[in-house]
CSV table of C-alpha atoms in Angstrom, one decimal:
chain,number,residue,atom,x,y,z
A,1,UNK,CA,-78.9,1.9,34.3
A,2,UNK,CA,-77.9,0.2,31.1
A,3,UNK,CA,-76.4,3.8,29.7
A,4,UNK,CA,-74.3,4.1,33.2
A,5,UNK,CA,-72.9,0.4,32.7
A,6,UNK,CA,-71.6,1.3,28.8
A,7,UNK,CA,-70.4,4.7,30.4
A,8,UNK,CA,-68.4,2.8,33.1
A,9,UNK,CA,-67.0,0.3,30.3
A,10,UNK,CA,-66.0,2.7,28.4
A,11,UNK,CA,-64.0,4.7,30.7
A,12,UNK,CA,-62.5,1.2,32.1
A,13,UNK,CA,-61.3,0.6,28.3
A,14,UNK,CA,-59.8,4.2,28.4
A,15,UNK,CA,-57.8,3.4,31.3
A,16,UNK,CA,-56.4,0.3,30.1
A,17,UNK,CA,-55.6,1.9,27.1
A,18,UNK,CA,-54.2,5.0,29.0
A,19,UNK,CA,-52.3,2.4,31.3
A,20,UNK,CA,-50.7,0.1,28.8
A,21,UNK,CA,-49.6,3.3,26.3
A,22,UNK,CA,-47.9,4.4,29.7
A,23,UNK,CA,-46.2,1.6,30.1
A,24,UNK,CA,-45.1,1.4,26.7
A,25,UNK,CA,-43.4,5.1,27.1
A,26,UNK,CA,-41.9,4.1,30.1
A,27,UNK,CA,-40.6,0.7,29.0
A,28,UNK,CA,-41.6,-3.0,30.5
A,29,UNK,CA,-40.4,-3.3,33.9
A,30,UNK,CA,-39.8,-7.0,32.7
A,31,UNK,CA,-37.4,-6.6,29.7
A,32,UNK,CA,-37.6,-7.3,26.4
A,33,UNK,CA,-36.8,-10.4,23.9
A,34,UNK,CA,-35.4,-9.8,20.6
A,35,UNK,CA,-33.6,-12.0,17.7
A,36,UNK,CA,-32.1,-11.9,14.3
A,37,UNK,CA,-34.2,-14.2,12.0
A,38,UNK,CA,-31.3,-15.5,10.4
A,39,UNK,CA,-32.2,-19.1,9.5
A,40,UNK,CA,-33.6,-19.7,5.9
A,41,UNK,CA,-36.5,-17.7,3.9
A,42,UNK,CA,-39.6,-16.7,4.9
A,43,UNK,CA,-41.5,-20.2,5.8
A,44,UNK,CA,-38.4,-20.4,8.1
A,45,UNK,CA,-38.9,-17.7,9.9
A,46,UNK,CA,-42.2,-18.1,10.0
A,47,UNK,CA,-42.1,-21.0,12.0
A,48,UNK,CA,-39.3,-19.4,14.1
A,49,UNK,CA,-41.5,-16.6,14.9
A,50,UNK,CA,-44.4,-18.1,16.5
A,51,UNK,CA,-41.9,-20.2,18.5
A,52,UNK,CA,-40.2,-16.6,19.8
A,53,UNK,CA,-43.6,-15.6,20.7
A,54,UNK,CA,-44.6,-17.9,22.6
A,55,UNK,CA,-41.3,-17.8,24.3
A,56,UNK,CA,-41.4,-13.7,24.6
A,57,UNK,CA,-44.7,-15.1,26.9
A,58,UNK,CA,-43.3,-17.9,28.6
A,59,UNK,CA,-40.5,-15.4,30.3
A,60,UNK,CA,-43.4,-12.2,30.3
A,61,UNK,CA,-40.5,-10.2,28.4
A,62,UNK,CA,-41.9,-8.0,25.4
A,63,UNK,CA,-41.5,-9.2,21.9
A,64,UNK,CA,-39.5,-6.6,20.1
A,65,UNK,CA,-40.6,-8.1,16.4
A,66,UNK,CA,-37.6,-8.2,14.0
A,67,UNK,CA,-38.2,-6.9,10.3
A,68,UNK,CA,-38.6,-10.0,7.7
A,69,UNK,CA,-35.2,-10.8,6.3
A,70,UNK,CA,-35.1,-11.4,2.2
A,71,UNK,CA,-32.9,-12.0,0.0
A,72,UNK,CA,-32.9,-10.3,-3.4
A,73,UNK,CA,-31.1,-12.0,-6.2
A,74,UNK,CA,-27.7,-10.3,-7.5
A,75,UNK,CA,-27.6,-8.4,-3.7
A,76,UNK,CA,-24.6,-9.5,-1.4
A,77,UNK,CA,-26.1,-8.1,1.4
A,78,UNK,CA,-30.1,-9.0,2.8
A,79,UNK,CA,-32.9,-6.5,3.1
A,80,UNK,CA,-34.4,-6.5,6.5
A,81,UNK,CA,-37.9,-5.7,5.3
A,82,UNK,CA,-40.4,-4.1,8.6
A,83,UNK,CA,-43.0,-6.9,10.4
A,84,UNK,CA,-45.6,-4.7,9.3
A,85,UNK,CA,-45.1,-4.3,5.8
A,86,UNK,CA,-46.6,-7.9,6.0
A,87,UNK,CA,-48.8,-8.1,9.1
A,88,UNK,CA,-50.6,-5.9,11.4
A,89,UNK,CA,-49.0,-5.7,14.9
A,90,UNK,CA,-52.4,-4.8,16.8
A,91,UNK,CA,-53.7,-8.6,16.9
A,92,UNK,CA,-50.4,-10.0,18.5
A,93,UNK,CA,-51.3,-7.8,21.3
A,94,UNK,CA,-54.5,-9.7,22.0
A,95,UNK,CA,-52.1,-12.7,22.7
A,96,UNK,CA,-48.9,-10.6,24.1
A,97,UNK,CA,-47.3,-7.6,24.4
A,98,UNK,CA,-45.3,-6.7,21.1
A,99,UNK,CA,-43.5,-3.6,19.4
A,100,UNK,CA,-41.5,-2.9,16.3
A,101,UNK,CA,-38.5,-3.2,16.4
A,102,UNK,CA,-38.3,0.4,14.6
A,103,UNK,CA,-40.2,2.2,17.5
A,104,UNK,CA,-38.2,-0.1,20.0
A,105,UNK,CA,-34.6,1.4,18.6
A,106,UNK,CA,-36.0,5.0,17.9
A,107,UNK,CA,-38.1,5.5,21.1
A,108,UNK,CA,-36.6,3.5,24.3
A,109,UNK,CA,-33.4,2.1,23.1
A,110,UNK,CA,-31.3,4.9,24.4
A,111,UNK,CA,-32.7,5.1,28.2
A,112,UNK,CA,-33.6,1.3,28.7
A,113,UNK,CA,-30.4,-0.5,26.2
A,114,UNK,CA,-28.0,2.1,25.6
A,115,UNK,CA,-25.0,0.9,23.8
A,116,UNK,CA,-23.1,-0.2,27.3
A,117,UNK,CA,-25.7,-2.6,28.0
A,118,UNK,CA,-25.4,-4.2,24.7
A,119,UNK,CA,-25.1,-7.9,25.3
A,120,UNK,CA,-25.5,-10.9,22.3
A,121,UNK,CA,-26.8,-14.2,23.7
A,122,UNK,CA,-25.5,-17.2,22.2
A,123,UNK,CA,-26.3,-21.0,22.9
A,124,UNK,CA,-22.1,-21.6,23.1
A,125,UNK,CA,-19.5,-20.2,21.1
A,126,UNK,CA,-20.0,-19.2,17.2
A,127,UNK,CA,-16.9,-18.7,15.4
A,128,UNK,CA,-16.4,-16.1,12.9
A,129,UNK,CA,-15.5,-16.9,9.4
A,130,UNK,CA,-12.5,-14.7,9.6
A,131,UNK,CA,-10.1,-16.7,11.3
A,132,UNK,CA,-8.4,-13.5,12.9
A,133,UNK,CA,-11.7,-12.6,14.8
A,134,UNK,CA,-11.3,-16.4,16.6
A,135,UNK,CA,-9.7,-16.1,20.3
A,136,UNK,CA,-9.3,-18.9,22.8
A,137,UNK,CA,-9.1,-16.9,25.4
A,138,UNK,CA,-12.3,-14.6,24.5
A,139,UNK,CA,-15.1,-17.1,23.1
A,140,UNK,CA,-17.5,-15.0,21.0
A,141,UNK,CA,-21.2,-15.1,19.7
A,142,UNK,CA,-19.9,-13.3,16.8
A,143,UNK,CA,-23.4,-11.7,16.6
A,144,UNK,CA,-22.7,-9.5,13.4
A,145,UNK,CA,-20.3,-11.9,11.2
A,146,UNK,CA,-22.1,-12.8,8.1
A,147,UNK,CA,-24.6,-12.3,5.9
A,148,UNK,CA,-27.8,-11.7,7.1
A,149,UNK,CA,-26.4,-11.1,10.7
A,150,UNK,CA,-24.3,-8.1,10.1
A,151,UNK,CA,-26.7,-6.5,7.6
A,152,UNK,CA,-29.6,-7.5,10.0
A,153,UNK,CA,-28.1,-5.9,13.4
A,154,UNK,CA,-26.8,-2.9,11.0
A,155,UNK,CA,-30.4,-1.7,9.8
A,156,UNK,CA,-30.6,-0.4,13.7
A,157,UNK,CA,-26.6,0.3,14.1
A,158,UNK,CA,-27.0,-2.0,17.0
A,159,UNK,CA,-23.1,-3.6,18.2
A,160,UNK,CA,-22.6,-5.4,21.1
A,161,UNK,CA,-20.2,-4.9,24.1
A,162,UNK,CA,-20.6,-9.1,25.2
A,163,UNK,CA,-21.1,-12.4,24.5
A,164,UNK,CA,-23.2,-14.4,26.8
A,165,UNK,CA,-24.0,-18.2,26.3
A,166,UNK,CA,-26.9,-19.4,27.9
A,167,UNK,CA,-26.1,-23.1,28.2
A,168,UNK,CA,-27.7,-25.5,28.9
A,169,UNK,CA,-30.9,-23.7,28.7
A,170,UNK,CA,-33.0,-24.3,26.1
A,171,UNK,CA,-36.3,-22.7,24.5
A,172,UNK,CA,-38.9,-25.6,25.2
A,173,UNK,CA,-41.2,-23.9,27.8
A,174,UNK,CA,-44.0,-26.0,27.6
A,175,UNK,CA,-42.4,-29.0,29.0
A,176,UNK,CA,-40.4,-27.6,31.7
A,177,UNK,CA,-40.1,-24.5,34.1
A,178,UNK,CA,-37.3,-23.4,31.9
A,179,UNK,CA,-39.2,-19.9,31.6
A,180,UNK,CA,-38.4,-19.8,35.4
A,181,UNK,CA,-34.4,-20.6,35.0
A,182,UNK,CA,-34.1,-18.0,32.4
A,183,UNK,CA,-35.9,-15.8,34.3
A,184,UNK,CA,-33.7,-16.5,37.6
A,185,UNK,CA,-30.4,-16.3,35.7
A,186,UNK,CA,-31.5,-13.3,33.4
A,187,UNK,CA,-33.7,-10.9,35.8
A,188,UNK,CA,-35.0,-7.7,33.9
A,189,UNK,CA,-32.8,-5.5,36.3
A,190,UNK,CA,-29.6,-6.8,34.9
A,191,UNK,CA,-30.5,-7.8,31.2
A,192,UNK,CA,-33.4,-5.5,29.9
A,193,UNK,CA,-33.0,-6.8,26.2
A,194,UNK,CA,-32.4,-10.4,25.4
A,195,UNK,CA,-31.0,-10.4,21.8
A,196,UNK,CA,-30.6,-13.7,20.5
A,197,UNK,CA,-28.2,-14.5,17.4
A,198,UNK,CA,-31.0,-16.7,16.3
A,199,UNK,CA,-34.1,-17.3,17.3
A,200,UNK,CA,-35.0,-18.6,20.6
A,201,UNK,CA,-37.7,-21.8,18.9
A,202,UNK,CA,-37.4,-24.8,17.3
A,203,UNK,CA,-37.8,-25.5,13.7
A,204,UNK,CA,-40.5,-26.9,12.5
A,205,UNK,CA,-42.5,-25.3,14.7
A,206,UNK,CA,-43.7,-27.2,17.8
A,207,UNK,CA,-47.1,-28.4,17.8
A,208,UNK,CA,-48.5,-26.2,20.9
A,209,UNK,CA,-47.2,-22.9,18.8
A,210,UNK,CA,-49.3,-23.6,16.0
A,211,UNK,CA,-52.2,-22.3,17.1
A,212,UNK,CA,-50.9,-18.8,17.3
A,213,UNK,CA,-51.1,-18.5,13.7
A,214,UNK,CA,-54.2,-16.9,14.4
A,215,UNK,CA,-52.2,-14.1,15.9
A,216,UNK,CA,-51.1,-13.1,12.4
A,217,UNK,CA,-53.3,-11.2,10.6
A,218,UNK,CA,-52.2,-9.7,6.9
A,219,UNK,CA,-51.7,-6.1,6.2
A,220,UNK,CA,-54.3,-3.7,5.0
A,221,UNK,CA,-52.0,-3.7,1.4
A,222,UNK,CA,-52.3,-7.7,1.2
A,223,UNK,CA,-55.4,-8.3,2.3
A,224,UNK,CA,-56.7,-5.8,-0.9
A,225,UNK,CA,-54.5,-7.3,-3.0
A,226,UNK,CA,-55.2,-10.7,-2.6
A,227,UNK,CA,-58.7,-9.6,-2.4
A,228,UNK,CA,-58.7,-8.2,-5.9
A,229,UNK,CA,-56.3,-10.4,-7.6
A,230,UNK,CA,-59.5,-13.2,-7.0
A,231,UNK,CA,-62.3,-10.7,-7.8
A,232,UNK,CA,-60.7,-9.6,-11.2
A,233,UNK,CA,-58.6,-12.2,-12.7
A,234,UNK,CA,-60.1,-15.4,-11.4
A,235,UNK,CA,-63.4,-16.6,-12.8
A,236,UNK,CA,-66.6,-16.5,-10.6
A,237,UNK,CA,-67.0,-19.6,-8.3
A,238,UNK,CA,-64.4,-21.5,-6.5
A,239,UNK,CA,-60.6,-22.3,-7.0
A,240,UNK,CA,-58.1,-24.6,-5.6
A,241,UNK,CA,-54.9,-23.0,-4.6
A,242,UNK,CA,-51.7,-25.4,-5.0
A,243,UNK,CA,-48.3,-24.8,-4.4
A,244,UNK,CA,-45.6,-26.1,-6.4
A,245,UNK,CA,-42.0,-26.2,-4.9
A,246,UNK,CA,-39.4,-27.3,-7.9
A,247,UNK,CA,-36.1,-25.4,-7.9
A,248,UNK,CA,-33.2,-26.7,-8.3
A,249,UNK,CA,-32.0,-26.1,-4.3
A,250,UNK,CA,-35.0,-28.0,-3.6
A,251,UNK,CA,-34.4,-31.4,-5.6
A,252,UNK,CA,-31.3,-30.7,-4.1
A,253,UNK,CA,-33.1,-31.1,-0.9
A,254,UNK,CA,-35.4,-34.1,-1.2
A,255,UNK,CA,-32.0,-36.2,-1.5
A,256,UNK,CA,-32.4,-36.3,1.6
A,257,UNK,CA,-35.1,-37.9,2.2
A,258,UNK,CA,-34.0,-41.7,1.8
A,259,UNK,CA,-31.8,-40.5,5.3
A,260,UNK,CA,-34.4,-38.5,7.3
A,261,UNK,CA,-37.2,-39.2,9.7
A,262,UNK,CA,-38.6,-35.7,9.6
A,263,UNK,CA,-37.8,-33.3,7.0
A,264,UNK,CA,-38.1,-29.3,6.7
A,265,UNK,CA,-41.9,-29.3,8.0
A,266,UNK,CA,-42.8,-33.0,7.3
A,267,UNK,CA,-44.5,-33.6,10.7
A,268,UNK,CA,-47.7,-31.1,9.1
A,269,UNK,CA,-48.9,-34.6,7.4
A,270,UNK,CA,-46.9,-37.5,8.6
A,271,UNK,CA,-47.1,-36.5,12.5
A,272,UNK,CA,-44.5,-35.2,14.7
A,273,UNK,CA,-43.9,-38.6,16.0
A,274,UNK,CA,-44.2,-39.9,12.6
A,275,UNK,CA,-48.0,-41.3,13.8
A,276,UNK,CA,-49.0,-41.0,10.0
A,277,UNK,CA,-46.5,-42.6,8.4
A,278,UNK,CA,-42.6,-42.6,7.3
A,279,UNK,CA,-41.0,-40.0,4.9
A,280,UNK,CA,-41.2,-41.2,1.3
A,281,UNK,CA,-40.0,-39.3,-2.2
A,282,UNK,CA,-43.3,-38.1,-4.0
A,283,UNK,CA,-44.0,-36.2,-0.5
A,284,UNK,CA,-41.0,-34.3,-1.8
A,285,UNK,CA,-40.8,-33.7,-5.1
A,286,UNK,CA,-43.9,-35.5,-6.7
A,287,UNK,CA,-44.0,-36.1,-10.7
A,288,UNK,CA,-45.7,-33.9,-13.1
A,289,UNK,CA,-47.7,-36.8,-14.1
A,290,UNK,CA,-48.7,-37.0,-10.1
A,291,UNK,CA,-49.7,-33.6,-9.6
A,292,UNK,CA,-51.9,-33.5,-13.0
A,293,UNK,CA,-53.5,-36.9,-12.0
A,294,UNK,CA,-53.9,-35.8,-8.0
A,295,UNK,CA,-55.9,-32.3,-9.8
A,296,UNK,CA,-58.4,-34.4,-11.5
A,297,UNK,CA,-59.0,-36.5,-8.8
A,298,UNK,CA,-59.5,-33.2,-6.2
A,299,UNK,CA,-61.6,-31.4,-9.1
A,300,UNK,CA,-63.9,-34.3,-10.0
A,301,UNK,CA,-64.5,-34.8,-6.0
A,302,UNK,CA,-65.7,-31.6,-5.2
A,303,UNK,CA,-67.9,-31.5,-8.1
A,304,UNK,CA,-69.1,-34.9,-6.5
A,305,UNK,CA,-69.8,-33.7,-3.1
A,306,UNK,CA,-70.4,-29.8,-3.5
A,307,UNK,CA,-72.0,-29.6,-6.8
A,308,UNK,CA,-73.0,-26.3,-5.7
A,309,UNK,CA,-70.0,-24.5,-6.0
A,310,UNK,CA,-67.3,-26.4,-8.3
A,311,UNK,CA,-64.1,-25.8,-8.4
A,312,UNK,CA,-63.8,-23.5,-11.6
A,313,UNK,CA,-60.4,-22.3,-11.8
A,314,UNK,CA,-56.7,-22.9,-10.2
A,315,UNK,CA,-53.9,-20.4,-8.5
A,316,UNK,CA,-50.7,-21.9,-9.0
A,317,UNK,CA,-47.5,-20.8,-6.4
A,318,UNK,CA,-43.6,-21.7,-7.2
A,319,UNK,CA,-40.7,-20.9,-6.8
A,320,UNK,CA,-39.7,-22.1,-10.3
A,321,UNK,CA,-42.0,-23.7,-12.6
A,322,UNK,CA,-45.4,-23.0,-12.3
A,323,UNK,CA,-46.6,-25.8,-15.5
A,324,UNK,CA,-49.5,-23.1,-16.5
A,325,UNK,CA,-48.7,-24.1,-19.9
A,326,UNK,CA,-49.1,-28.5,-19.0
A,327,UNK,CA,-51.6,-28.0,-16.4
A,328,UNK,CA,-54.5,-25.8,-18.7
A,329,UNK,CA,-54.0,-28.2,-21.1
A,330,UNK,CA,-54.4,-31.3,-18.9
A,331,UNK,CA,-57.6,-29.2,-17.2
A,332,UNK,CA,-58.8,-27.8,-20.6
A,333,UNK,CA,-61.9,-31.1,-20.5
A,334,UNK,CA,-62.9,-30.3,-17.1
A,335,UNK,CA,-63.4,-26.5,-17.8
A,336,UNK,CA,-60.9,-25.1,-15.5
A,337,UNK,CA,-58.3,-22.2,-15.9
A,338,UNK,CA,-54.8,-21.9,-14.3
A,339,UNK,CA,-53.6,-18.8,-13.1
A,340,UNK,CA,-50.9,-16.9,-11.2
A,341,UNK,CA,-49.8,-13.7,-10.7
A,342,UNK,CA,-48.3,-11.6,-13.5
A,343,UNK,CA,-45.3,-11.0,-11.8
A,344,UNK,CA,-43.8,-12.7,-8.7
A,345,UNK,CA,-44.9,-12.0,-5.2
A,346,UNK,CA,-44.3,-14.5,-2.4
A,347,UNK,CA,-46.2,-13.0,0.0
A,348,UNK,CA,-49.1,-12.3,-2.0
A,349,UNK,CA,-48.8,-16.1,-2.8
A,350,UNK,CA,-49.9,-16.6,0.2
A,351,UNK,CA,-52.2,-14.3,1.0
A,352,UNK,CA,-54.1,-15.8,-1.9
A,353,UNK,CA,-53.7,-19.3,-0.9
A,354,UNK,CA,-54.7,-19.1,2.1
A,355,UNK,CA,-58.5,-17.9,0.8
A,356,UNK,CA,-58.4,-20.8,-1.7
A,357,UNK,CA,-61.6,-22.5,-1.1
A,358,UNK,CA,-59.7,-25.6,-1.5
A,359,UNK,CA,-55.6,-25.8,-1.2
A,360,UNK,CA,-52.8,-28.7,-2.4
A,361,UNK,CA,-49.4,-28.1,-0.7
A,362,UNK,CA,-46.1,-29.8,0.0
A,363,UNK,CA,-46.1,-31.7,3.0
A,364,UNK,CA,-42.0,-30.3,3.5
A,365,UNK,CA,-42.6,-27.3,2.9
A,366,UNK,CA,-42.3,-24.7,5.6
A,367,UNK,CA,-43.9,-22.2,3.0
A,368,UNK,CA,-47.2,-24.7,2.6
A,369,UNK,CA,-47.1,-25.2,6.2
A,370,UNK,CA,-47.9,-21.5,6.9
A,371,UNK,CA,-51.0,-21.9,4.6
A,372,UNK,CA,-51.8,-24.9,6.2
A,373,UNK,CA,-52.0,-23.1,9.3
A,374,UNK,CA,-53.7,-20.2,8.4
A,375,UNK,CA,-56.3,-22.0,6.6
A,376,UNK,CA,-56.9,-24.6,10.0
A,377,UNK,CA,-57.5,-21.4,12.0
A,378,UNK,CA,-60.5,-20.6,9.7
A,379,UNK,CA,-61.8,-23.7,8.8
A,380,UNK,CA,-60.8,-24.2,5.6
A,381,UNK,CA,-59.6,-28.0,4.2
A,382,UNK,CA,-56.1,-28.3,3.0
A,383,UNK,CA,-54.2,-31.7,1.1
A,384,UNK,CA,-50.9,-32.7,0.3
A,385,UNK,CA,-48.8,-34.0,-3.0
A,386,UNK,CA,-49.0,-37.4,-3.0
A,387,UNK,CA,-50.3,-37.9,0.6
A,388,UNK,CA,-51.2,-40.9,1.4
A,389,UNK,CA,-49.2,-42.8,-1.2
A,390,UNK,CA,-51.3,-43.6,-4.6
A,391,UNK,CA,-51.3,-47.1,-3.9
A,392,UNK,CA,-52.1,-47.0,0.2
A,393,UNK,CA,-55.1,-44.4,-1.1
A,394,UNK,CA,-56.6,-47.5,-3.6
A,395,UNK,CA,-56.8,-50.0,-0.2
A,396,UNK,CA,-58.1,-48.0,2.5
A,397,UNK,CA,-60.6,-45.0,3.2
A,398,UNK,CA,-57.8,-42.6,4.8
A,399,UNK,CA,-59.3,-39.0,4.0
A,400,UNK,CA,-57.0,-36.7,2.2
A,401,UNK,CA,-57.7,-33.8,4.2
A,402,UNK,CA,-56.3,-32.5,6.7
């Protein structure tokens, strides 16, 4: 009886798998949602991704996931770089249906959005940069002017017949039955492809789209990397990830903090109604004499509470100055290391920080938000530069973690 049941199970699983490949051939008979993820680096887009997905759900549309746009330095024109160069697609499909935009444009681009049907959506006009391109009397999305929208829509030679603006709707479907207007105005029949000049979230992410950072799972070539990087260059027993984010654009960018509420990702500490506290500068851009202090402080507790496994090393992450040189001597006493990888790699950055068994980010950050998510989803604990402020941290027993 108990070999029928796993026989019956197993040709149930078959079908399903028979069903949905069908399908997927075939095309969704509810349309498809695609964007260009034009707005800022990867953290960025990120963010915006797990808002799209959750939208792609809301409106039961396929998610047709956009390659990773980068820029390279001395290149006019940005590399769109394929989703699963960086993560598998196979786990988003335990969530919601998903394909590449690659097997999209190559296998059922032609029969279900051929080139008449072609239509960029747009919140309200977007004017070109070239002034010629501007007409009164035809308002434009302008999908393709620019860099990265031209070189982004290029990679699949995608142009587009229309412009439609889809105000006043708006992208917040957990508040509202707005998936239900844009389903009523945009029905499947008429628009099989919604292709959004941006994408269709909010930035940071909102708070109910964090969770499906456990969605994202790192590609075979990352997850070995990271994997080795640890077991060969960093000393046996635990390290403490931190992220250091010092470039000129971004001191450049904490000037603004004297003017904001929320900053970049700010609400990952301070709350996104600010519950935790107001904005302040060290969040931003704390001193070197901070960070070296906050270290200590994080080494000598964990060898307090977990004398079992120490912290024994660091992994530094920047996007400028990564101190090796001031850090191993400040950490020289305590018997610690500091590392990073020989040559740059953003991504492996991450994939590394997030396995930290202990991490220190930037509460603005958008880049240490992404580790901050992907360590919650396992468990792991993750602090901030100078959060709470030094002095707030000598008169109460707030807990650094988070």
């Amino acid at each position: 009886m108990q070999w029928l049941k796993m026989k019956l199970r197993f040709v149930n699983l078959i079908l399903l798998l028979i069903s949905s490949a069908c399908a997927q051939l075939g095309g969704d008979p509810n349309g498809y949602l695609t964007y260009c993820p034009c707005m800022g680096r990867f953290g960025n887009q990120a963010d915006h991704f797990l808002g799209s997905l959750a939208f792609a759900k809301a409106l039961n549309r396929t998610l047709i996931l956009p390659p990773w746009v980068e820029y390279r330095r001395g290149e006019l024109r940005s590399r769109q770089v394929p989703f699963n160069t960086y993560f598998e697609v196979e786990p988003l499909k335990e969530y919601h249906r998903v394909i590449t935009m690659a097997d999209f444009m190559w296998h059922l681009a032609d029969d279900i959005w051929p080139e008449s049907k072609r239509v960029s959506f747009c919140y309200k006009e977007r004017y070109s940069l070239q002034q010629e391109k501007n007409d009164p009397d035809k308002p434009n999305c302008h999908a393709k002017d620019g860099n990265p929208f031209g070189p982004f829509w290029d990679t699949f030679h995608i142009d587009f017949v229309r412009s439609e603006f889809y105000a006043p709707l708006h992208f917040d479907v957990h508040h509202s039955n707005e998936a239900a207007k844009w389903q009523a105005k945009y029905p499947a029949e008429s628009y099989p492809v919604l292709a959004f000049t941006g994408a269709p979230a909010s930035f940071p992410v909102q708070l109910e789209n964090c969770k499906l950072q456990r969605y994202l799972h790192w590609s075979q070539r990352y997850r070995d990397a990271s994997k080795d990087f640890i077991r060969e260059q960093l000393p046996r027993g635990a390290f403490l990830g931190i992220h250091l984010r010092n470039g000129i654009d971004w001191v450049r960018a904490c000037e603004h903090v004297k003017d904001s509420q929320h900053l970049f990702a700010s609400p990952q500490c301070l709350g996104y109604k600010n519950e935790r506290g107001a904005l302040y500068p060290e969040l931003c851009m704390p001193s070197k004499e901070a960070i070296i202090r906050q270290l200590k402080r994080t080494i000598k507790n964990v060898r307090q509470t977990q004398p079992d496994n120490e912290i024994k090393s660091v992994f530094v992450a920047s996007d400028s100055n990564h101190m090796i040189g001031e850090l191993n001597t400040a950490l020289s006493r305590m018997g610690i290391s500091v590392h990073k990888l020989p040559e740059d790699d953003p991504y492996l950055d991450l994939a590394i920080l997030g396995q930290s068994n202990h991490f220190i980010g930037n509460c603005i950050s958008s880049y240490s938000a992404f580790v901050k998510r992907e360590r919650d989803v396992h468990g792991f604990p993750s602090y901030f530069w100078g959060f709470p402020k030094e002095k707030d941290r000598k008169h109460s027993n707030v807990h650094e973690e988070l």
